[in-house]
Amino acid sequence: MSVATASAEPGVAQPLPVKRLLSLDTLRGFDMFWIMGAEDVFHVIAKMTGWGWALFLADQFTHPEWNGFRAYDLIFPLFIFMAGVSTPFSLGSRLEKGDAKAALAKKVVTRGVVLVILGIIYNNGLFEKPWHELRFGSVLGRIGLAGMFAQLIYLYAGDKGRYYAFFGILLGYWALLTLVPVPGCGAGVLTMECSLPGYIDRLLMPGHLYKTVHDPEGLLSTLPAICNALLGIYAGTLLRKDGRSVSQEKKTTRLLVLGAAFVAAGWLWDFVFPINKNLWTSSFMLVTGGLSLLLLAVFYWIIDVKGYHKWTFFFTVIGMNSILIYLAGEFIDFEYAAKFFFGGLVGFLSQEWLKAALLMTGVLAVKWAFLYFMYKKKTFLRV
């Protein structure tokens, strides 16, 4: 891990920044905007007013208890997808320059391991808990592992090999979860207590699991997440092609058509293999992967094809330091700073929901100002 100033091209296996695709940095910033706490504004308004539109949006910014899908479920897999999109721009350019695959693979593995370690620290702090109380599964760990395996496949497999890996993982994961029996439960019982991923987590993962009998960032359920990154690699490979071989319009159309097809296939698969984020089922992967393709197509068309990019700066500042802002919340009290800067203004408001919403907006503003300062200093956290 390093804090580096901006360079001429992206670091190896590093998902930010990719200068040739402003749309990717913007989309990443848009994704992280909600993780930074933008959803809290809707939750506060919904809780304190009971307005129908606010309740609907607040509900979309929650996760289903088990099966099902809401907009909030897309944020995590979209980030993994975007790490895949950047791969052909970073690793691909190095391969074309003659860099050895072994050296690149070493850097890929190192980055994956570092993200796993950062995820453990994010969950548990530094040396604050005994070994048996640590939670080892994490969001950063899944990003690291899924991206690592996808990038290794990119390095050592051709296009056909990646397609075989993609569909093989999805179908193989479906077969595992529906055909392999779990002691005391049998085969194909996809509940929290009886699913095969939960059983594997209880059997093999050290420390404690997030949901006691199951960890949503567990071992086996990392497999289909690799496919989110592989799909991103497909998209990045397409977008990196010379415009003379594939026009920008055709690139956009292919992303839109494939995205719509994947979303439809995922919802059809839901009838026999439920869409479930906790298990990261193959149907969940197809729906989130399809939506990721659609979002990328829209951002690419608006920003890189049509050239409407003046509005992107707000999100680009976030997207170029996405890992930093994700980690910073554990070590910096942004709410304290927000109260310091906005507390006086809050005091002039009479309605409680306005006070709470303004404070949440103030937290977002402070976080963005922090990222803007890092951006102006050309300082980016790279792994």
JSON list of N, CA and C in Angstrom, two decimals, residues 321-379:
[
{"chain": "A", "resi": 321, "resn": "ASN", "atom": "N", "xyz": [-10.04, 8.51, -5.10]},
{"chain": "A", "resi": 321, "resn": "ASN", "atom": "CA", "xyz": [-9.51, 8.14, -3.79]},
{"chain": "A", "resi": 321, "resn": "ASN", "atom": "C", "xyz": [-10.55, 7.31, -3.03]},
{"chain": "A", "resi": 322, "resn": "SER", "atom": "N", "xyz": [-11.15, 6.35, -3.73]},
{"chain": "A", "resi": 322, "resn": "SER", "atom": "CA", "xyz": [-12.27, 5.61, -3.17]},
{"chain": "A", "resi": 322, "resn": "SER", "atom": "C", "xyz": [-11.88, 4.75, -1.96]},
{"chain": "A", "resi": 323, "resn": "ILE", "atom": "N", "xyz": [-10.73, 4.10, -2.02]},
{"chain": "A", "resi": 323, "resn": "ILE", "atom": "CA", "xyz": [-10.31, 3.26, -0.90]},
{"chain": "A", "resi": 323, "resn": "ILE", "atom": "C", "xyz": [-9.99, 4.12, 0.32]},
{"chain": "A", "resi": 324, "resn": "LEU", "atom": "N", "xyz": [-9.40, 5.28, 0.07]},
{"chain": "A", "resi": 324, "resn": "LEU", "atom": "CA", "xyz": [-9.06, 6.18, 1.17]},
{"chain": "A", "resi": 324, "resn": "LEU", "atom": "C", "xyz": [-10.30, 6.60, 1.93]},
{"chain": "A", "resi": 325, "resn": "ILE", "atom": "N", "xyz": [-11.36, 7.02, 1.24]},
{"chain": "A", "resi": 325, "resn": "ILE", "atom": "CA", "xyz": [-12.54, 7.51, 1.95]},
{"chain": "A", "resi": 325, "resn": "ILE", "atom": "C", "xyz": [-13.27, 6.37, 2.64]},
{"chain": "A", "resi": 326, "resn": "TYR", "atom": "N", "xyz": [-13.16, 5.16, 2.07]},
{"chain": "A", "resi": 326, "resn": "TYR", "atom": "CA", "xyz": [-13.78, 4.01, 2.72]},
{"chain": "A", "resi": 326, "resn": "TYR", "atom": "C", "xyz": [-13.10, 3.73, 4.06]},
{"chain": "A", "resi": 327, "resn": "LEU", "atom": "N", "xyz": [-11.78, 3.81, 4.10]},
{"chain": "A", "resi": 327, "resn": "LEU", "atom": "CA", "xyz": [-11.04, 3.54, 5.33]},
{"chain": "A", "resi": 327, "resn": "LEU", "atom": "C", "xyz": [-11.07, 4.71, 6.30]},
{"chain": "A", "resi": 328, "resn": "ALA", "atom": "N", "xyz": [-11.11, 5.93, 5.77]},
{"chain": "A", "resi": 328, "resn": "ALA", "atom": "CA", "xyz": [-10.95, 7.12, 6.61]},
{"chain": "A", "resi": 328, "resn": "ALA", "atom": "C", "xyz": [-12.04, 7.26, 7.66]},
{"chain": "A", "resi": 329, "resn": "GLY", "atom": "N", "xyz": [-13.24, 6.77, 7.34]},
{"chain": "A", "resi": 329, "resn": "GLY", "atom": "CA", "xyz": [-14.34, 6.89, 8.28]},
{"chain": "A", "resi": 329, "resn": "GLY", "atom": "C", "xyz": [-14.10, 6.19, 9.61]},
{"chain": "A", "resi": 330, "resn": "GLU", "atom": "N", "xyz": [-13.20, 5.19, 9.62]},
{"chain": "A", "resi": 330, "resn": "GLU", "atom": "CA", "xyz": [-12.88, 4.47, 10.84]},
{"chain": "A", "resi": 330, "resn": "GLU", "atom": "C", "xyz": [-11.88, 5.22, 11.71]},
{"chain": "A", "resi": 331, "resn": "PHE", "atom": "N", "xyz": [-11.21, 6.21, 11.14]},
{"chain": "A", "resi": 331, "resn": "PHE", "atom": "CA", "xyz": [-10.13, 6.88, 11.86]},
{"chain": "A", "resi": 331, "resn": "PHE", "atom": "C", "xyz": [-10.33, 8.39, 11.99]},
{"chain": "A", "resi": 332, "resn": "ILE", "atom": "N", "xyz": [-11.24, 8.96, 11.23]},
{"chain": "A", "resi": 332, "resn": "ILE", "atom": "CA", "xyz": [-11.50, 10.40, 11.28]},
{"chain": "A", "resi": 332, "resn": "ILE", "atom": "C", "xyz": [-12.95, 10.64, 11.66]},
{"chain": "A", "resi": 333, "resn": "ASP", "atom": "N", "xyz": [-13.18, 11.53, 12.62]},
{"chain": "A", "resi": 333, "resn": "ASP", "atom": "CA", "xyz": [-14.54, 11.83, 13.07]},
{"chain": "A", "resi": 333, "resn": "ASP", "atom": "C", "xyz": [-15.11, 12.95, 12.19]},
{"chain": "A", "resi": 334, "resn": "PHE", "atom": "N", "xyz": [-15.66, 12.57, 11.06]},
{"chain": "A", "resi": 334, "resn": "PHE", "atom": "CA", "xyz": [-16.21, 13.55, 10.13]},
{"chain": "A", "resi": 334, "resn": "PHE", "atom": "C", "xyz": [-17.46, 14.22, 10.71]},
{"chain": "A", "resi": 335, "resn": "GLU", "atom": "N", "xyz": [-18.21, 13.50, 11.54]},
{"chain": "A", "resi": 335, "resn": "GLU", "atom": "CA", "xyz": [-19.42, 14.09, 12.12]},
{"chain": "A", "resi": 335, "resn": "GLU", "atom": "C", "xyz": [-19.07, 15.23, 13.06]},
{"chain": "A", "resi": 336, "resn": "TYR", "atom": "N", "xyz": [-17.98, 15.09, 13.81]},
{"chain": "A", "resi": 336, "resn": "TYR", "atom": "CA", "xyz": [-17.54, 16.16, 14.70]},
{"chain": "A", "resi": 336, "resn": "TYR", "atom": "C", "xyz": [-17.21, 17.42, 13.89]},
{"chain": "A", "resi": 337, "resn": "ALA", "atom": "N", "xyz": [-16.50, 17.20, 12.78]},
{"chain": "A", "resi": 337, "resn": "ALA", "atom": "CA", "xyz": [-16.15, 18.34, 11.92]},
{"chain": "A", "resi": 337, "resn": "ALA", "atom": "C", "xyz": [-17.39, 18.98, 11.32]},
{"chain": "A", "resi": 338, "resn": "ALA", "atom": "N", "xyz": [-18.37, 18.14, 10.94]},
{"chain": "A", "resi": 338, "resn": "ALA", "atom": "CA", "xyz": [-19.61, 18.66, 10.36]},
{"chain": "A", "resi": 338, "resn": "ALA", "atom": "C", "xyz": [-20.36, 19.51, 11.37]},
{"chain": "A", "resi": 339, "resn": "LYS", "atom": "N", "xyz": [-20.41, 19.07, 12.62]},
{"chain": "A", "resi": 339, "resn": "LYS", "atom": "CA", "xyz": [-21.08, 19.84, 13.66]},
{"chain": "A", "resi": 339, "resn": "LYS", "atom": "C", "xyz": [-20.37, 21.17, 13.90]},
{"chain": "A", "resi": 340, "resn": "PHE", "atom": "N", "xyz": [-19.03, 21.14, 13.80]},
{"chain": "A", "resi": 340, "resn": "PHE", "atom": "CA", "xyz": [-18.26, 22.37, 14.00]},
{"chain": "A", "resi": 340, "resn": "PHE", "atom": "C", "xyz": [-18.58, 23.39, 12.92]},
{"chain": "A", "resi": 341, "resn": "PHE", "atom": "N", "xyz": [-18.63, 22.94, 11.66]},
{"chain": "A", "resi": 341, "resn": "PHE", "atom": "CA", "xyz": [-18.84, 23.86, 10.54]},
{"chain": "A", "resi": 341, "resn": "PHE", "atom": "C", "xyz": [-20.31, 24.21, 10.31]},
{"chain": "A", "resi": 342, "resn": "PHE", "atom": "N", "xyz": [-21.20, 23.27, 10.59]},
{"chain": "A", "resi": 342, "resn": "PHE", "atom": "CA", "xyz": [-22.61, 23.48, 10.24]},
{"chain": "A", "resi": 342, "resn": "PHE", "atom": "C", "xyz": [-23.53, 23.58, 11.47]},
{"chain": "A", "resi": 343, "resn": "GLY", "atom": "N", "xyz": [-22.95, 23.43, 12.65]},
{"chain": "A", "resi": 343, "resn": "GLY", "atom": "CA", "xyz": [-23.77, 23.44, 13.86]},
{"chain": "A", "resi": 343, "resn": "GLY", "atom": "C", "xyz": [-24.55, 24.73, 14.04]},
{"chain": "A", "resi": 344, "resn": "GLY", "atom": "N", "xyz": [-23.92, 25.86, 13.74]},
{"chain": "A", "resi": 344, "resn": "GLY", "atom": "CA", "xyz": [-24.59, 27.14, 13.89]},
{"chain": "A", "resi": 344, "resn": "GLY", "atom": "C", "xyz": [-25.78, 27.28, 12.96]},
{"chain": "A", "resi": 345, "resn": "LEU", "atom": "N", "xyz": [-25.62, 26.84, 11.73]},
{"chain": "A", "resi": 345, "resn": "LEU", "atom": "CA", "xyz": [-26.71, 26.91, 10.77]},
{"chain": "A", "resi": 345, "resn": "LEU", "atom": "C", "xyz": [-27.85, 25.98, 11.16]},
{"chain": "A", "resi": 346, "resn": "VAL", "atom": "N", "xyz": [-27.51, 24.81, 11.68]},
{"chain": "A", "resi": 346, "resn": "VAL", "atom": "CA", "xyz": [-28.54, 23.86, 12.12]},
{"chain": "A", "resi": 346, "resn": "VAL", "atom": "C", "xyz": [-29.41, 24.47, 13.20]},
{"chain": "A", "resi": 347, "resn": "GLY", "atom": "N", "xyz": [-28.78, 25.26, 14.06]},
{"chain": "A", "resi": 347, "resn": "GLY", "atom": "CA", "xyz": [-29.51, 25.87, 15.17]},
{"chain": "A", "resi": 347, "resn": "GLY", "atom": "C", "xyz": [-30.58, 26.84, 14.73]},
{"chain": "A", "resi": 348, "resn": "PHE", "atom": "N", "xyz": [-30.49, 27.39, 13.52]},
{"chain": "A", "resi": 348, "resn": "PHE", "atom": "CA", "xyz": [-31.48, 28.34, 13.03]},
{"chain": "A", "resi": 348, "resn": "PHE", "atom": "C", "xyz": [-32.72, 27.64, 12.47]},
{"chain": "A", "resi": 349, "resn": "LEU", "atom": "N", "xyz": [-32.65, 26.34, 12.26]},
{"chain": "A", "resi": 349, "resn": "LEU", "atom": "CA", "xyz": [-33.78, 25.61, 11.67]},
{"chain": "A", "resi": 349, "resn": "LEU", "atom": "C", "xyz": [-34.75, 25.18, 12.76]},
{"chain": "A", "resi": 350, "resn": "SER", "atom": "N", "xyz": [-36.02, 25.19, 12.42]},
{"chain": "A", "resi": 350, "resn": "SER", "atom": "CA", "xyz": [-37.04, 24.84, 13.42]},
{"chain": "A", "resi": 350, "resn": "SER", "atom": "C", "xyz": [-37.49, 23.39, 13.32]},
{"chain": "A", "resi": 351, "resn": "GLN", "atom": "N", "xyz": [-37.44, 22.82, 12.14]},
{"chain": "A", "resi": 351, "resn": "GLN", "atom": "CA", "xyz": [-37.93, 21.45, 11.95]},
{"chain": "A", "resi": 351, "resn": "GLN", "atom": "C", "xyz": [-36.80, 20.45, 12.18]},
{"chain": "A", "resi": 352, "resn": "GLU", "atom": "N", "xyz": [-37.11, 19.43, 12.98]},
{"chain": "A", "resi": 352, "resn": "GLU", "atom": "CA", "xyz": [-36.07, 18.48, 13.38]},
{"chain": "A", "resi": 352, "resn": "GLU", "atom": "C", "xyz": [-35.53, 17.68, 12.19]},
{"chain": "A", "resi": 353, "resn": "TRP", "atom": "N", "xyz": [-36.41, 17.35, 11.24]},
{"chain": "A", "resi": 353, "resn": "TRP", "atom": "CA", "xyz": [-35.92, 16.56, 10.11]},
{"chain": "A", "resi": 353, "resn": "TRP", "atom": "C", "xyz": [-34.96, 17.36, 9.24]},
{"chain": "A", "resi": 354, "resn": "LEU", "atom": "N", "xyz": [-35.20, 18.67, 9.16]},
{"chain": "A", "resi": 354, "resn": "LEU", "atom": "CA", "xyz": [-34.29, 19.52, 8.41]},
{"chain": "A", "resi": 354, "resn": "LEU", "atom": "C", "xyz": [-32.93, 19.60, 9.10]},
{"chain": "A", "resi": 355, "resn": "LYS", "atom": "N", "xyz": [-32.95, 19.67, 10.43]},
{"chain": "A", "resi": 355, "resn": "LYS", "atom": "CA", "xyz": [-31.69, 19.71, 11.18]},
{"chain": "A", "resi": 355, "resn": "LYS", "atom": "C", "xyz": [-30.88, 18.45, 10.94]},
{"chain": "A", "resi": 356, "resn": "ALA", "atom": "N", "xyz": [-31.56, 17.30, 11.05]},
{"chain": "A", "resi": 356, "resn": "ALA", "atom": "CA", "xyz": [-30.86, 16.02, 10.87]},
{"chain": "A", "resi": 356, "resn": "ALA", "atom": "C", "xyz": [-30.36, 15.85, 9.44]},
{"chain": "A", "resi": 357, "resn": "ALA", "atom": "N", "xyz": [-31.20, 16.24, 8.47]},
{"chain": "A", "resi": 357, "resn": "ALA", "atom": "CA", "xyz": [-30.80, 16.11, 7.07]},
{"chain": "A", "resi": 357, "resn": "ALA", "atom": "C", "xyz": [-29.63, 17.02, 6.74]},
{"chain": "A", "resi": 358, "resn": "LEU", "atom": "N", "xyz": [-29.64, 18.24, 7.29]},
{"chain": "A", "resi": 358, "resn": "LEU", "atom": "CA", "xyz": [-28.54, 19.17, 7.05]},
{"chain": "A", "resi": 358, "resn": "LEU", "atom": "C", "xyz": [-27.25, 18.65, 7.66]},
{"chain": "A", "resi": 359, "resn": "LEU", "atom": "N", "xyz": [-27.34, 18.05, 8.85]},
{"chain": "A", "resi": 359, "resn": "LEU", "atom": "CA", "xyz": [-26.15, 17.51, 9.49]},
{"chain": "A", "resi": 359, "resn": "LEU", "atom": "C", "xyz": [-25.57, 16.37, 8.66]},
{"chain": "A", "resi": 360, "resn": "MET", "atom": "N", "xyz": [-26.44, 15.48, 8.15]},
{"chain": "A", "resi": 360, "resn": "MET", "atom": "CA", "xyz": [-25.96, 14.38, 7.31]},
{"chain": "A", "resi": 360, "resn": "MET", "atom": "C", "xyz": [-25.32, 14.93, 6.03]},
{"chain": "A", "resi": 361, "resn": "THR", "atom": "N", "xyz": [-25.93, 15.96, 5.47]},
{"chain": "A", "resi": 361, "resn": "THR", "atom": "CA", "xyz": [-25.36, 16.59, 4.27]},
{"chain": "A", "resi": 361, "resn": "THR", "atom": "C", "xyz": [-24.03, 17.25, 4.61]},
{"chain": "A", "resi": 362, "resn": "GLY", "atom": "N", "xyz": [-23.94, 17.81, 5.81]},
{"chain": "A", "resi": 362, "resn": "GLY", "atom": "CA", "xyz": [-22.68, 18.41, 6.26]},
{"chain": "A", "resi": 362, "resn": "GLY", "atom": "C", "xyz": [-21.57, 17.38, 6.37]},
{"chain": "A", "resi": 363, "resn": "VAL", "atom": "N", "xyz": [-21.89, 16.19, 6.85]},
{"chain": "A", "resi": 363, "resn": "VAL", "atom": "CA", "xyz": [-20.89, 15.12, 6.93]},
{"chain": "A", "resi": 363, "resn": "VAL", "atom": "C", "xyz": [-20.36, 14.80, 5.54]},
{"chain": "A", "resi": 364, "resn": "LEU", "atom": "N", "xyz": [-21.29, 14.69, 4.58]},
{"chain": "A", "resi": 364, "resn": "LEU", "atom": "CA", "xyz": [-20.88, 14.43, 3.19]},
{"chain": "A", "resi": 364, "resn": "LEU", "atom": "C", "xyz": [-19.99, 15.55, 2.67]},
{"chain": "A", "resi": 365, "resn": "ALA", "atom": "N", "xyz": [-20.34, 16.79, 2.98]},
{"chain": "A", "resi": 365, "resn": "ALA", "atom": "CA", "xyz": [-19.56, 17.93, 2.50]},
{"chain": "A", "resi": 365, "resn": "ALA", "atom": "C", "xyz": [-18.15, 17.92, 3.07]},
{"chain": "A", "resi": 366, "resn": "VAL", "atom": "N", "xyz": [-18.03, 17.58, 4.34]},
{"chain": "A", "resi": 366, "resn": "VAL", "atom": "CA", "xyz": [-16.71, 17.52, 4.98]},
{"chain": "A", "resi": 366, "resn": "VAL", "atom": "C", "xyz": [-15.87, 16.41, 4.36]},
{"chain": "A", "resi": 367, "resn": "LYS", "atom": "N", "xyz": [-16.49, 15.26, 4.11]},
{"chain": "A", "resi": 367, "resn": "LYS", "atom": "CA", "xyz": [-15.76, 14.16, 3.48]},
{"chain": "A", "resi": 367, "resn": "LYS", "atom": "C", "xyz": [-15.28, 14.56, 2.09]},
{"chain": "A", "resi": 368, "resn": "TRP", "atom": "N", "xyz": [-16.17, 15.21, 1.33]},
{"chain": "A", "resi": 368, "resn": "TRP", "atom": "CA", "xyz": [-15.78, 15.61, -0.01]},
{"chain": "A", "resi": 368, "resn": "TRP", "atom": "C", "xyz": [-14.67, 16.65, 0.03]},
{"chain": "A", "resi": 369, "resn": "ALA", "atom": "N", "xyz": [-14.74, 17.58, 0.98]},
{"chain": "A", "resi": 369, "resn": "ALA", "atom": "CA", "xyz": [-13.69, 18.60, 1.11]},
{"chain": "A", "resi": 369, "resn": "ALA", "atom": "C", "xyz": [-12.34, 17.95, 1.43]},
{"chain": "A", "resi": 370, "resn": "PHE", "atom": "N", "xyz": [-12.38, 16.91, 2.26]},
{"chain": "A", "resi": 370, "resn": "PHE", "atom": "CA", "xyz": [-11.16, 16.16, 2.58]},
{"chain": "A", "resi": 370, "resn": "PHE", "atom": "C", "xyz": [-10.58, 15.52, 1.32]},
{"chain": "A", "resi": 371, "resn": "LEU", "atom": "N", "xyz": [-11.45, 14.91, 0.51]},
{"chain": "A", "resi": 371, "resn": "LEU", "atom": "CA", "xyz": [-11.00, 14.28, -0.72]},
{"chain": "A", "resi": 371, "resn": "LEU", "atom": "C", "xyz": [-10.52, 15.32, -1.73]},
{"chain": "A", "resi": 372, "resn": "TYR", "atom": "N", "xyz": [-11.17, 16.46, -1.76]},
{"chain": "A", "resi": 372, "resn": "TYR", "atom": "CA", "xyz": [-10.75, 17.53, -2.67]},
{"chain": "A", "resi": 372, "resn": "TYR", "atom": "C", "xyz": [-9.36, 18.04, -2.30]},
{"chain": "A", "resi": 373, "resn": "PHE", "atom": "N", "xyz": [-9.10, 18.15, -1.00]},
{"chain": "A", "resi": 373, "resn": "PHE", "atom": "CA", "xyz": [-7.77, 18.56, -0.55]},
{"chain": "A", "resi": 373, "resn": "PHE", "atom": "C", "xyz": [-6.72, 17.56, -1.02]},
{"chain": "A", "resi": 374, "resn": "MET", "atom": "N", "xyz": [-7.01, 16.26, -0.88]},
{"chain": "A", "resi": 374, "resn": "MET", "atom": "CA", "xyz": [-6.08, 15.23, -1.34]},
{"chain": "A", "resi": 374, "resn": "MET", "atom": "C", "xyz": [-5.93, 15.28, -2.86]},
{"chain": "A", "resi": 375, "resn": "TYR", "atom": "N", "xyz": [-7.02, 15.57, -3.56]},
{"chain": "A", "resi": 375, "resn": "TYR", "atom": "CA", "xyz": [-6.98, 15.67, -5.01]},
{"chain": "A", "resi": 375, "resn": "TYR", "atom": "C", "xyz": [-6.10, 16.84, -5.45]},
{"chain": "A", "resi": 376, "resn": "LYS", "atom": "N", "xyz": [-6.25, 17.99, -4.80]},
{"chain": "A", "resi": 376, "resn": "LYS", "atom": "CA", "xyz": [-5.45, 19.16, -5.15]},
{"chain": "A", "resi": 376, "resn": "LYS", "atom": "C", "xyz": [-3.96, 18.91, -4.86]},
{"chain": "A", "resi": 377, "resn": "LYS", "atom": "N", "xyz": [-3.69, 18.12, -3.84]},
{"chain": "A", "resi": 377, "resn": "LYS", "atom": "CA", "xyz": [-2.31, 17.75, -3.52]},
{"chain": "A", "resi": 377, "resn": "LYS", "atom": "C", "xyz": [-1.80, 16.62, -4.40]},
{"chain": "A", "resi": 378, "resn": "LYS", "atom": "N", "xyz": [-2.70, 16.11, -5.28]},
{"chain": "A", "resi": 378, "resn": "LYS", "atom": "CA", "xyz": [-2.37, 14.99, -6.17]},
{"chain": "A", "resi": 378, "resn": "LYS", "atom": "C", "xyz": [-1.86, 13.78, -5.38]},
{"chain": "A", "resi": 379, "resn": "THR", "atom": "N", "xyz": [-2.55, 13.53, -4.29]},
{"chain": "A", "resi": 379, "resn": "THR", "atom": "CA", "xyz": [-2.18, 12.43, -3.41]},
{"chain": "A", "resi": 379, "resn": "THR", "atom": "C", "xyz": [-3.31, 11.42, -3.38]}
]
